[in-house]
Short mmCIF file of C-alpha atoms in Angstrom, two decimals:
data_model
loop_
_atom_site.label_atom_id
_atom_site.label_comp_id
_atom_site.label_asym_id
_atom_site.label_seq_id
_atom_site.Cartn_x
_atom_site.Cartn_y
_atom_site.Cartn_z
CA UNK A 1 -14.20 -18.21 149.59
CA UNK A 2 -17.00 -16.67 147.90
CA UNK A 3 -16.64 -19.53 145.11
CA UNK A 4 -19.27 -21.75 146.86
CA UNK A 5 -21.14 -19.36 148.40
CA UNK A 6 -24.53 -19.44 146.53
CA UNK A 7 -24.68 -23.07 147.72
CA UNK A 8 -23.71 -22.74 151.26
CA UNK A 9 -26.11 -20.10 151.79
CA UNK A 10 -28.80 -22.45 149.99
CA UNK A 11 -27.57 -25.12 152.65
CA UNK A 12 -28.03 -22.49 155.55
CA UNK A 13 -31.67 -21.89 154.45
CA UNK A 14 -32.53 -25.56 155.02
CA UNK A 15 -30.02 -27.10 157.34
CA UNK A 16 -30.98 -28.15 161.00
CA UNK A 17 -34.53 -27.69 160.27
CA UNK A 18 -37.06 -30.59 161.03
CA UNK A 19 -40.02 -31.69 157.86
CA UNK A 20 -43.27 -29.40 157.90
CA UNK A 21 -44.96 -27.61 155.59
CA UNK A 22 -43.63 -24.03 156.18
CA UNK A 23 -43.08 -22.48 152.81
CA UNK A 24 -41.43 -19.46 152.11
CA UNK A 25 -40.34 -16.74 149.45
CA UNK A 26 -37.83 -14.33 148.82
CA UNK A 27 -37.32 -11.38 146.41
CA UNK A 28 -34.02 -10.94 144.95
CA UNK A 29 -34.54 -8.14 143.20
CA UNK A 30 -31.01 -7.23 141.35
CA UNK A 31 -32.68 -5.06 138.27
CA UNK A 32 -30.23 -2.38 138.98
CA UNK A 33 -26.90 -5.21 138.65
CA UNK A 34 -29.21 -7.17 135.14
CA UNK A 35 -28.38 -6.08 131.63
CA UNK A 36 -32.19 -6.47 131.20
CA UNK A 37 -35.59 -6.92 133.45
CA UNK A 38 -36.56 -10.59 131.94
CA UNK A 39 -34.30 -13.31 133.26
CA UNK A 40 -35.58 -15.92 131.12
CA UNK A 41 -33.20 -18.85 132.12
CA UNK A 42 -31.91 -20.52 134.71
CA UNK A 43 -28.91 -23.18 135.73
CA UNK A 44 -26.84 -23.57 138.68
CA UNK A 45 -23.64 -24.78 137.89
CA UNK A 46 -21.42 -27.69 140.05
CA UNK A 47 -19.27 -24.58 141.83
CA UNK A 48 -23.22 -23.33 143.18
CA UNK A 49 -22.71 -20.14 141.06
CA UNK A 50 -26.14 -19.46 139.34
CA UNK A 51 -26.49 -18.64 136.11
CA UNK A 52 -29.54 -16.20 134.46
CA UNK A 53 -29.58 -15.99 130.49
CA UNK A 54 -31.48 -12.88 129.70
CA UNK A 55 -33.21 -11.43 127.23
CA UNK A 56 -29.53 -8.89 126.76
CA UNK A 57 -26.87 -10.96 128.04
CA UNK A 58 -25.67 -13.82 130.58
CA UNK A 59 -25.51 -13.50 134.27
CA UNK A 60 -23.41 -15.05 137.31
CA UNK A 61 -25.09 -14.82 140.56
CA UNK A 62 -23.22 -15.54 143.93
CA UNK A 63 -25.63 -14.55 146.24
CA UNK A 64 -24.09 -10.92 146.49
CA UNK A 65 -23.36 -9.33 143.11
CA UNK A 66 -23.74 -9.72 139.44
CA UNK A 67 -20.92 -10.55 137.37
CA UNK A 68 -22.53 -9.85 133.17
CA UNK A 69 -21.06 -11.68 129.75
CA UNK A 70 -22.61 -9.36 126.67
CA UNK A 71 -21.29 -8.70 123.39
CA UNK A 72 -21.26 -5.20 123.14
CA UNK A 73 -19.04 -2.29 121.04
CA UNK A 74 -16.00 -3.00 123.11
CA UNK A 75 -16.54 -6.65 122.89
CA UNK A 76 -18.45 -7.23 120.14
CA UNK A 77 -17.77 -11.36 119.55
CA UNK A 78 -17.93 -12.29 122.94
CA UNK A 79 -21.49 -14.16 122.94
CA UNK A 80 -22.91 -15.01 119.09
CA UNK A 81 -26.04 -12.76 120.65
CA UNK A 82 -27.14 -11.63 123.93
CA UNK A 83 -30.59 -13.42 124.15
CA UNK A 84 -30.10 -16.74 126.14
CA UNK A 85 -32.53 -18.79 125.45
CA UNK A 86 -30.69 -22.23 127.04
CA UNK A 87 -27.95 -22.82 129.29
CA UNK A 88 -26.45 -26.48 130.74
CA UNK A 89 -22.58 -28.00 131.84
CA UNK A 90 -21.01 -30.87 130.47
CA UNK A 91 -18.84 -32.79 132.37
CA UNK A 92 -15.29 -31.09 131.82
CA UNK A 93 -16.58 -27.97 133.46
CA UNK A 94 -18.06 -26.01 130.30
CA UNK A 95 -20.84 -23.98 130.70
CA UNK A 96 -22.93 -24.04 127.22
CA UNK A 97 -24.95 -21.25 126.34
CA UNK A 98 -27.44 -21.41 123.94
CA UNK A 99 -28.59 -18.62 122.17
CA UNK A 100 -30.84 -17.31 119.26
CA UNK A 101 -27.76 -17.76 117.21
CA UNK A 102 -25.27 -20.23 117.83
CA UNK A 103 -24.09 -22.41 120.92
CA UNK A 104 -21.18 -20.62 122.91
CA UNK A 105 -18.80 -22.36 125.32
CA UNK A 106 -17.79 -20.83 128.20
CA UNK A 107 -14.88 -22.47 130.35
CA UNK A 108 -16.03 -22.14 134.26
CA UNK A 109 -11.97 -21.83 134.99
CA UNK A 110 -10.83 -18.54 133.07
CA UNK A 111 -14.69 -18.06 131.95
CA UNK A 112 -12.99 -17.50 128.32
CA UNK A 113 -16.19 -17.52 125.84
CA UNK A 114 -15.61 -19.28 122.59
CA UNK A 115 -18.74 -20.06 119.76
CA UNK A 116 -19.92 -23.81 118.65
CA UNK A 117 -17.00 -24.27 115.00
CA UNK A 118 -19.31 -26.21 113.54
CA UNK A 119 -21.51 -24.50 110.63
CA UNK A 120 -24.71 -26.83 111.60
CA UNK A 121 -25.34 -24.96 114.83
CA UNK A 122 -23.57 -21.70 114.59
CA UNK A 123 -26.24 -19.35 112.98
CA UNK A 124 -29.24 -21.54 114.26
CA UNK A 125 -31.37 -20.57 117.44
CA UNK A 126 -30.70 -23.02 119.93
CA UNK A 127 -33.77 -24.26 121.61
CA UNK A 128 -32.88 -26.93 123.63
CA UNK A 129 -29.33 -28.40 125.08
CA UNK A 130 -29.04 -31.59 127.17
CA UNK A 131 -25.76 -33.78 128.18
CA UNK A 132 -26.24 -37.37 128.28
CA UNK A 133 -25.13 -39.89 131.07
CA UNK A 134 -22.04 -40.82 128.49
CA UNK A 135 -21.15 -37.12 127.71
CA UNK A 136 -23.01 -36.77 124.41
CA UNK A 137 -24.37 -33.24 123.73
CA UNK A 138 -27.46 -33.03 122.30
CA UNK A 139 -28.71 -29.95 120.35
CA UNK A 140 -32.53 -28.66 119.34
CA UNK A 141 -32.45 -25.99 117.18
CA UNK A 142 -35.53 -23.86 115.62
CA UNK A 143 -35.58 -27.01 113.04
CA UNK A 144 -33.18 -29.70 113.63
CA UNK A 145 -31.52 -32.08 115.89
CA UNK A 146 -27.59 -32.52 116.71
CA UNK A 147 -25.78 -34.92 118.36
CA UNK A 148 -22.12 -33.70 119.45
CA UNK A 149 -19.24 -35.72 120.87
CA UNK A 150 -17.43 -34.17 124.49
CA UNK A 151 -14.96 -32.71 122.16
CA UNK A 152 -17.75 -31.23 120.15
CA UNK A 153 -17.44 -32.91 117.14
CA UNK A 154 -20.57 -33.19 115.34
CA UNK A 155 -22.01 -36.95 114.85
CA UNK A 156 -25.09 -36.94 113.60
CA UNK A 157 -28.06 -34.45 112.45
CA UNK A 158 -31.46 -36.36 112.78
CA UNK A 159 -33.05 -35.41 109.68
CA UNK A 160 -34.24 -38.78 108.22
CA UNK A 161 -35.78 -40.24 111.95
CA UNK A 162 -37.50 -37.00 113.10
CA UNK A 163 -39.97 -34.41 111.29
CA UNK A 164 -38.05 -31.05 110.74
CA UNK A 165 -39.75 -29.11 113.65
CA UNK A 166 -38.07 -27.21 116.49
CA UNK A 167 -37.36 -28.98 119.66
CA UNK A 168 -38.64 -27.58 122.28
CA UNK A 169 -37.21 -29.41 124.70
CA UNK A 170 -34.76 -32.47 125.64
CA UNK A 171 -34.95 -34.98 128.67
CA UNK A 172 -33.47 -37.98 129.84
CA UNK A 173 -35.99 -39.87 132.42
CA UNK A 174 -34.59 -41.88 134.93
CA UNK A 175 -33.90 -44.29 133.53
CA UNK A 176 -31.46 -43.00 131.03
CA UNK A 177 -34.03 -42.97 128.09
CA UNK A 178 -33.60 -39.25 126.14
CA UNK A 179 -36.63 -37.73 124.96
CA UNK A 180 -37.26 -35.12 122.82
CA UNK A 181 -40.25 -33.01 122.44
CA UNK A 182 -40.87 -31.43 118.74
CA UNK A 183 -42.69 -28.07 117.57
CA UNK A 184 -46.34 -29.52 117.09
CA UNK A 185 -44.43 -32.90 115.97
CA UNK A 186 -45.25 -34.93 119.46
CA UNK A 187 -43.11 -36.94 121.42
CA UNK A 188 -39.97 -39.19 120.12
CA UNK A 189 -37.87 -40.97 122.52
CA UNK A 190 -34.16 -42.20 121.44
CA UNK A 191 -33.25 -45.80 120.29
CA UNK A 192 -29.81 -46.11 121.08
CA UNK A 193 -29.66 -49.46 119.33
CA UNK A 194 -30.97 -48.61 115.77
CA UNK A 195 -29.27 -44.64 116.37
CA UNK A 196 -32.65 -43.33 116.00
CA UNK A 197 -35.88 -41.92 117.12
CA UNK A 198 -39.21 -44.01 118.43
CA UNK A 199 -41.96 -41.60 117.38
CA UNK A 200 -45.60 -41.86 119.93
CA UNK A 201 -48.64 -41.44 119.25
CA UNK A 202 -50.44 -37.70 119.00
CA UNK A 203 -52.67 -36.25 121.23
CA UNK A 204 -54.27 -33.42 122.05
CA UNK A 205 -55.58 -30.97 119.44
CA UNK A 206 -52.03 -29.74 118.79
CA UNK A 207 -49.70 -32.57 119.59
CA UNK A 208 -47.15 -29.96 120.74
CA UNK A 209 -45.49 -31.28 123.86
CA UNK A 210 -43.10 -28.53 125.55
CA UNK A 211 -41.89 -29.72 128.79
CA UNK A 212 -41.63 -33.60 130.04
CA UNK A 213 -40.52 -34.01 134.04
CA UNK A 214 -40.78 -37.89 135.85
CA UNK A 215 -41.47 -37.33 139.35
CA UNK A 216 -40.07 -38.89 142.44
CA UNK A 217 -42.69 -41.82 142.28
CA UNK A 218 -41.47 -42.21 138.39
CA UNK A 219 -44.57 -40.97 136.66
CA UNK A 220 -44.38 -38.48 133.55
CA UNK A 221 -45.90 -35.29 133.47
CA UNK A 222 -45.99 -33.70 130.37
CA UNK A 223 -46.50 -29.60 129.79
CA UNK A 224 -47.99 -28.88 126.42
CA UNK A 225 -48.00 -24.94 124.39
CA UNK A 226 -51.64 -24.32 123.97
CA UNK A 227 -53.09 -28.33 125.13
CA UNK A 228 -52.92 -28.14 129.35
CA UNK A 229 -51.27 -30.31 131.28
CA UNK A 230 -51.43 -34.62 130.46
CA UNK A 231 -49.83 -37.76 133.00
CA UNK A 232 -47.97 -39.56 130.40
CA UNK A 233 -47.70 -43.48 130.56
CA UNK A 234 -45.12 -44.34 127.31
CA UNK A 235 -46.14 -48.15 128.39
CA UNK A 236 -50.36 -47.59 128.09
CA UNK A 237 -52.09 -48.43 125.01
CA UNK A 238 -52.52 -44.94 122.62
CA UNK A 239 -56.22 -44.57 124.37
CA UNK A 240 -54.58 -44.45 127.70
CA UNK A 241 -51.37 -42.97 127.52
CA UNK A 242 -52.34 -39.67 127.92
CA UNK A 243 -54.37 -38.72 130.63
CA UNK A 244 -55.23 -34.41 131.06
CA UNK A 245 -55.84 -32.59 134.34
CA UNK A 246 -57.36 -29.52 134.97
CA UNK A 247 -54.98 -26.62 136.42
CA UNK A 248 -57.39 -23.79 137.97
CA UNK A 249 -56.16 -20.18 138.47
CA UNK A 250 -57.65 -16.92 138.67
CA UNK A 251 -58.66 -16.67 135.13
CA UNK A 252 -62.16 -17.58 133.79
CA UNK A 253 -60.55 -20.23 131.57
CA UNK A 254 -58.62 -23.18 131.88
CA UNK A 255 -55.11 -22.72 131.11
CA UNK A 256 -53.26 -23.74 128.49
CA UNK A 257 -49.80 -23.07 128.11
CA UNK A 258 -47.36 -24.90 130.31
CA UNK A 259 -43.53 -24.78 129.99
CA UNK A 260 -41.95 -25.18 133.10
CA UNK A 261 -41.97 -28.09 135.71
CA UNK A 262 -39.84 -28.98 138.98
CA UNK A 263 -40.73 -30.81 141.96
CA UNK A 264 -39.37 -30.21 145.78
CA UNK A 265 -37.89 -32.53 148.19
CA UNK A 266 -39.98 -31.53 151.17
CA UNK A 267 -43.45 -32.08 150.22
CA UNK A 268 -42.99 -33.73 146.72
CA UNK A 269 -45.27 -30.97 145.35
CA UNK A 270 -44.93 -31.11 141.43
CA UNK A 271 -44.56 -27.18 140.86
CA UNK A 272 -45.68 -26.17 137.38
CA UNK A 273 -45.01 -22.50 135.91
CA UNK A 274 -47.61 -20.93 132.99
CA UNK A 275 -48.73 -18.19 131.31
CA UNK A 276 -50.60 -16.91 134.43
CA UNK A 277 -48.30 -17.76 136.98
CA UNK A 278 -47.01 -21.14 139.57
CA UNK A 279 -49.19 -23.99 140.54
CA UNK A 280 -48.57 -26.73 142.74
CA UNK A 281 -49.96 -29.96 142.80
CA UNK A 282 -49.78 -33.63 144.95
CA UNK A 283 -50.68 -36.65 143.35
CA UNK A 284 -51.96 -39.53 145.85
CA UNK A 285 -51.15 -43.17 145.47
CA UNK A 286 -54.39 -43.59 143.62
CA UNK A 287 -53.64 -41.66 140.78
CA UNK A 288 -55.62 -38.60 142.10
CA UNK A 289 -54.21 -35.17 141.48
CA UNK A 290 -54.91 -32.53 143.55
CA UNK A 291 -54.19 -28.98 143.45
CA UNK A 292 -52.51 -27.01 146.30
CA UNK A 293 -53.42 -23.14 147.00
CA UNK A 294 -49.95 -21.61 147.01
CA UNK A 295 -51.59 -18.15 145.70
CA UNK A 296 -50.69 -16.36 148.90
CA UNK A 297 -47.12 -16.81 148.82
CA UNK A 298 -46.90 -14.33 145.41
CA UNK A 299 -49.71 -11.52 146.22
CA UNK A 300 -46.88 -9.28 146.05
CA UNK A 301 -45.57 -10.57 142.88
CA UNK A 302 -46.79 -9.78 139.32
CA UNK A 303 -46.70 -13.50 138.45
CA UNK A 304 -45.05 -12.99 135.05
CA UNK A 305 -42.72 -15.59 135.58
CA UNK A 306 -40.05 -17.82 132.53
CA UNK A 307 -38.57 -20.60 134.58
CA UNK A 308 -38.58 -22.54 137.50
CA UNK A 309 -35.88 -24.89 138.62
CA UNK A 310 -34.27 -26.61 141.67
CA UNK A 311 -31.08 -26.52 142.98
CA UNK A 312 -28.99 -29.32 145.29
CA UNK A 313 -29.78 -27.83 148.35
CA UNK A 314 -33.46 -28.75 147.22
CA UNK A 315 -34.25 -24.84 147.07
CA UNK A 316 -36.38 -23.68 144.25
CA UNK A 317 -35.62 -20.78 141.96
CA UNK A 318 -38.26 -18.83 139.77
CA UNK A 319 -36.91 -16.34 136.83
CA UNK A 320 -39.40 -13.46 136.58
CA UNK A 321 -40.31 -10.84 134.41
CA UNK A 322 -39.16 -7.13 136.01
CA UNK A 323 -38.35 -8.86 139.56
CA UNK A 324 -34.94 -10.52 139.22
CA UNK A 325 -35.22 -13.89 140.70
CA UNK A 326 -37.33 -15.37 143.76
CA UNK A 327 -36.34 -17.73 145.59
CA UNK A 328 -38.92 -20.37 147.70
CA UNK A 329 -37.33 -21.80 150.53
CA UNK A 330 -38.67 -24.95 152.67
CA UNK A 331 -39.32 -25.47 156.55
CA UNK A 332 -37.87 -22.03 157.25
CA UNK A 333 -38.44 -20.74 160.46
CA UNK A 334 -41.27 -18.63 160.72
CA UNK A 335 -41.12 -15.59 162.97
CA UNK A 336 -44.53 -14.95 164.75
CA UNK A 337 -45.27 -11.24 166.96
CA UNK A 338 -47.17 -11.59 170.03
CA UNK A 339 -48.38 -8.31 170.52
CA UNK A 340 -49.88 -8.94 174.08
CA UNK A 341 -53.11 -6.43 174.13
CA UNK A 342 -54.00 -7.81 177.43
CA UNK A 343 -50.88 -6.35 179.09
CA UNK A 344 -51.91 -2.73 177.08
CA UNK A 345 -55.58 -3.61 178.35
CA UNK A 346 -54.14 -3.78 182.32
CA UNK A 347 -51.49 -1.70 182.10
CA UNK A 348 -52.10 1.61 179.57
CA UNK A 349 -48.55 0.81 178.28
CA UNK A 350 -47.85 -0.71 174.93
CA UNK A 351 -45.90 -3.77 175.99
CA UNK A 352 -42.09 -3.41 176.28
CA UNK A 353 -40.73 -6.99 177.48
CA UNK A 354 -37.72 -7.84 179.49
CA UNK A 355 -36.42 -10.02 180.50
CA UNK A 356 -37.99 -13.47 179.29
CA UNK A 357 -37.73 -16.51 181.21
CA UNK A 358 -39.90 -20.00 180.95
CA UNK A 359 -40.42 -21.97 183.79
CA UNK A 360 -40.47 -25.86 183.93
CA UNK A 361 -44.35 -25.91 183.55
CA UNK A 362 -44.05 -24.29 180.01
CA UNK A 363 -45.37 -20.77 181.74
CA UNK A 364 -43.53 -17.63 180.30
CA UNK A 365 -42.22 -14.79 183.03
CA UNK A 366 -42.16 -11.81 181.25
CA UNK A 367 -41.74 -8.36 182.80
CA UNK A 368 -43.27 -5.09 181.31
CA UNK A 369 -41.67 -1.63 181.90
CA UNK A 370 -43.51 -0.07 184.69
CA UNK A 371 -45.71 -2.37 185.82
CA UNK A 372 -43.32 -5.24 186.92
CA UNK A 373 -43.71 -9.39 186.71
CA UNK A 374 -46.63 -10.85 184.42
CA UNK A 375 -47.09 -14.62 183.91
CA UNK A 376 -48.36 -15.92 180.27
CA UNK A 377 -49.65 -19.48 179.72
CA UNK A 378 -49.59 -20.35 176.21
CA UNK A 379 -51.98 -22.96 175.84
CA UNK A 380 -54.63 -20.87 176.72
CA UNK A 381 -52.95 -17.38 176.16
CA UNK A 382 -54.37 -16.37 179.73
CA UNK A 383 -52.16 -13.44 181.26
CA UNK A 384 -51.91 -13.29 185.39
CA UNK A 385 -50.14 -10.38 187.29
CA UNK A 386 -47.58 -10.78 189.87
CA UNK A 387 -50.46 -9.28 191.86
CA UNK A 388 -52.99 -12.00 191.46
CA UNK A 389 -50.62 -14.04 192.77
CA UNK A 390 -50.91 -14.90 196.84
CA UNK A 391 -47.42 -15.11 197.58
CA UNK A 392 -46.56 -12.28 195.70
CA UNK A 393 -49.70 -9.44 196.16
CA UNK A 394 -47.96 -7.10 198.92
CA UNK A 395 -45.14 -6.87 196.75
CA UNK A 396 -44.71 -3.11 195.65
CA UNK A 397 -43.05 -1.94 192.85
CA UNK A 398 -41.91 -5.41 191.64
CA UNK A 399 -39.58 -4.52 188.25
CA UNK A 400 -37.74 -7.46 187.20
CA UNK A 401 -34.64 -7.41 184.92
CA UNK A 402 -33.32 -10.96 185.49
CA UNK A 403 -34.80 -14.16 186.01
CA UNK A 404 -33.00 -17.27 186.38
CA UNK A 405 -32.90 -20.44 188.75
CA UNK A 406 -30.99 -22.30 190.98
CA UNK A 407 -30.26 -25.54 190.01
CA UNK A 408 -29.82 -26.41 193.59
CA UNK A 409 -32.77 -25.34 194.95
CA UNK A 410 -35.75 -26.20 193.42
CA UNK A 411 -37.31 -22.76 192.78
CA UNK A 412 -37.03 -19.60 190.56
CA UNK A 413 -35.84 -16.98 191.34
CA UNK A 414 -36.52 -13.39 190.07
CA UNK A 415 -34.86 -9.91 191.15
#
C-alpha cells in the first residue's frame, strides 16, 4: 500500500483543481531521518518512491519516513562511497547510483546493492548517468566517457572523438539526439551513424556548458559554470547560435553559475536553480524572455539550494542545503481568513461565526455569538444587521444556529 504512495499523494496535490496561477511551497524538513543536511540529488523512480543522494549516503522517501543505504563499519561495501553525486533507472528496474567512486546498482525488488565489475568506471567519480531510448547506459566520469550495454557490458570509451574533460552532464532532446556537455570542452552531440561525437562551436569566455533542458515549445536552454544562462539554436550559424539572457537576483552582480533547469506543466515557467537561489522565467512567442518574481514564495528559506526536478504528477522538487527537500505545488487551494472587523466594530465581540449559509443572491448569513443574524455581501464586503433589516428590526434576541431552505417554498428560513 504504501509502495505508491509518494505519487498518489503528488496526484492528490493537483487533482480536481482547475488552471491558475496559484503557486505554492512546502517544507519537508526530515534532517532528523538524513544521514547528512545537503541532499544534493534527486530522482523519482517508476514505483513514485523518491530518491535523495547525499553528501553521506542514499535516501528513499515515501512521503512518511526515510529508509538510508550507507556503507558504514557494519556494512562497509555496501555503496563504493556515500557521496551521491548522480542517480537514474534503466529499464529492468535498476536504480544506478553514481558516486565519487564507482557506479553501484541497486535492484528496486530486494534493493540488493551491487558495484559497476568493470575496472573503467569502478574507482572513477561518476559525474553524469543517462539511459538512452534503446537501453544504452551512458557514463561521464571526472575525465571520460562510457557507453554500457543493459547488461552492463562495456562498449565503448570515447577517448579518440571527445577531449578528455569531465562531463558534466548528459541529455537526450526530444528528439532522441544525446548530448553531452564537457568540463570547459563545450558542447558535443552523438552521431549514431559514424559511433561518434559532433563537436559545436565555443562560446562564452569559458565554453563550459553544465546543464542543457529543451522546453515544451522545443527550444534549448543551456546553463553554463561561471558564463550565465544562453538559448541555444544547434541549427543557427556559430554567430547566432548562442544567444545570453540576463537572470537578476538580489545580488549586485549578474549571476553566473547555473546548474539546474526544469520546467512545469501549469504555467510552462522554465525554473532555473543557481548559486543564489530559483528563478523563473516565460519566454513569449517572439523570442522575448521575461523574468517572473517568485522571491516571495522562499523568504523563509535560506536559498542554498543543489537540484531541482519534476516529477509525473507535474510537482516540482528542490534539494536544499540544511532544509531536507521542498516541494512547490501548482493551483493548490489557497485558504484566505476573513477576519470581519466590522462585526468587532458593531458588536465589541471578536467574531465567532455559526452557522454559515449563502443565499441564492450570493449574500452570506452568518450569525455571531451574542449578537444574532448578520448579512455579508461580498462584492462590496458591506456588513448589514438583522436589525437594519425592516422585516426583521422588532426581532429580539435573534441567535441563529441553523439556516437552511425549503425547497418548496421559495424562502429561507432561519431559527
Amino acid at each position: 500500500m504504501r509502495k505508491l504512495i509518494l505519487s498518489i499523494w503528488s496526484l492528490l496535490l493537483s487533482a480536481g483543481i482547475q488552471a491558475g496561477d496559484r503557486i505554492s511551497i512546502h517544507f519537508h524538513p526530515l534532517l532528523e531521518q538524513l544521514p547528512s543536511n545537503s541532499v544534493q540529488r534527486l530522482y523519482q523512480d517508476r514505483n513514485g518512491f523518491l530518491w535523495l543522494g547525499t553528501s553521506d549516503g542514499l535516501c528513499r522517501y515515501d512521503a512518511y519516513d526515510v529508509l538510508v543505504f550507507r556503507s558504514n563499519p557494519e556494512m562497509q561495501n555496501l555503496l563504493n562511497n556515500n557521496t551521491v553525486t548522480c542517480l537514474t533507472e534503466d529499464k529492468n528496474n535498476h536504480l544506478l547510483i553514481g558516486t565519487q567512486q564507482g557506479l553501484n546498482i541497486m535492484d528496486l525488488d530486494t534493493y540488493h546493492i551491487s558495484p559497476l565489475g568493470s575496472e573503467t568506471a569502478s574507482e572513477e567519480e561518476i559525474c553524469s548517468i543517462h539511459v538512452t531510448a534503446d537501453s544504452s547506459i551512458w557514463v561521464g566520469t571526472s575525465t571520460r566517457l562510457h557507453r554500457y550495454g543493459a547488461d552492463y557490458t562495456l562498449k565503448k570509451t570515447y577517448s579518440q572523438c571527445l577531449p578528455s574533460a569531465q562531463a558534466n552532464s548528459l541529455y537526450e532532446d526530444n528528439q532522441g539526439n544525446l548530448w553531452v556537455m564537457l568540463w570547459n570542452k563545450g558542447i558535443h552531440k552523438y552521431d549514431p551513424e559514424t559511433d561518434s561525437f559532433i563537436s559545436y562551436p565555443s562560446f562564452g569566455k569559458n565554453n563550459n556548458p553544465f546543464r542543457m533542458y529543451q522546453d515544451s515549445d522545443g527550444v534549448f536552454w543551456l546553463c553554463t559554470w561561471n558564463d550565465g544562462m544562453y538559448i541555444f539554436n544547434p541549427v543557427s550559424d556559430e554567430n547566432r547560435m548562442y544567444t545570453p539572457f540576463i537572470v537578476n537576483s538580489q545580488a549586485k552582480d549578474s549571476e553566473m553559475n547555473f546548474f539546474s533547469i526544469t520546467q512545469d506543466n501549469t504555467m510552462g515557467y522554465v525554473w532555473i536553480m543557481s548559486n543564489l537561489g530559483l528563478h523563473a522565467f516565460r519566454r513569449a512567442g517572439t523570442g522575448e524572455i521575461t523574468q517572473v518574481d517568485i522571491s516571495h514564495l522562499f523568504r523563509e528559506s535560506n536559498n542554498i539550494f543543489s537540484e531541482i526536478i519534476k516529477d509525473p504528477s507535474g510537482n516540482l522538487w528542490v534539494g536544499t542545503f540544511d532544509e531536507g527537500l521542498i516541494s512547490i505545488e501548482f493551483n493548490k487551494p489557497v485558504m484566505e481568513n476573513y477576519t470581519f472587523p466590522e462585526i468587532r466594530r458593531r458588536s465589541g465581540f471578536t467574531p465567532n461565526i455559526a452557522p454559515i449559509f449563502k443565499d441564492e443572491a450570493g449574500v452570506f448569513w452568518l450569525n455571531q455569538n451574542r449578537w444574532g443574524l448578520f448579512f455579508y455581501h461580498p462584492e462590496n464586503g458591506k456588513i448589514t444587521h438583522y436589525k437594519e433589516i425592516p422585516l426583521l428590526k422588532n426581532k429580539h434576541e435573534m441567535s441563529v444556529s441553523c439556516i437552511s431552505v425549503f425547497r418548496s417554498m421559495p424562502q429561507t428560513v432561519a431559527s
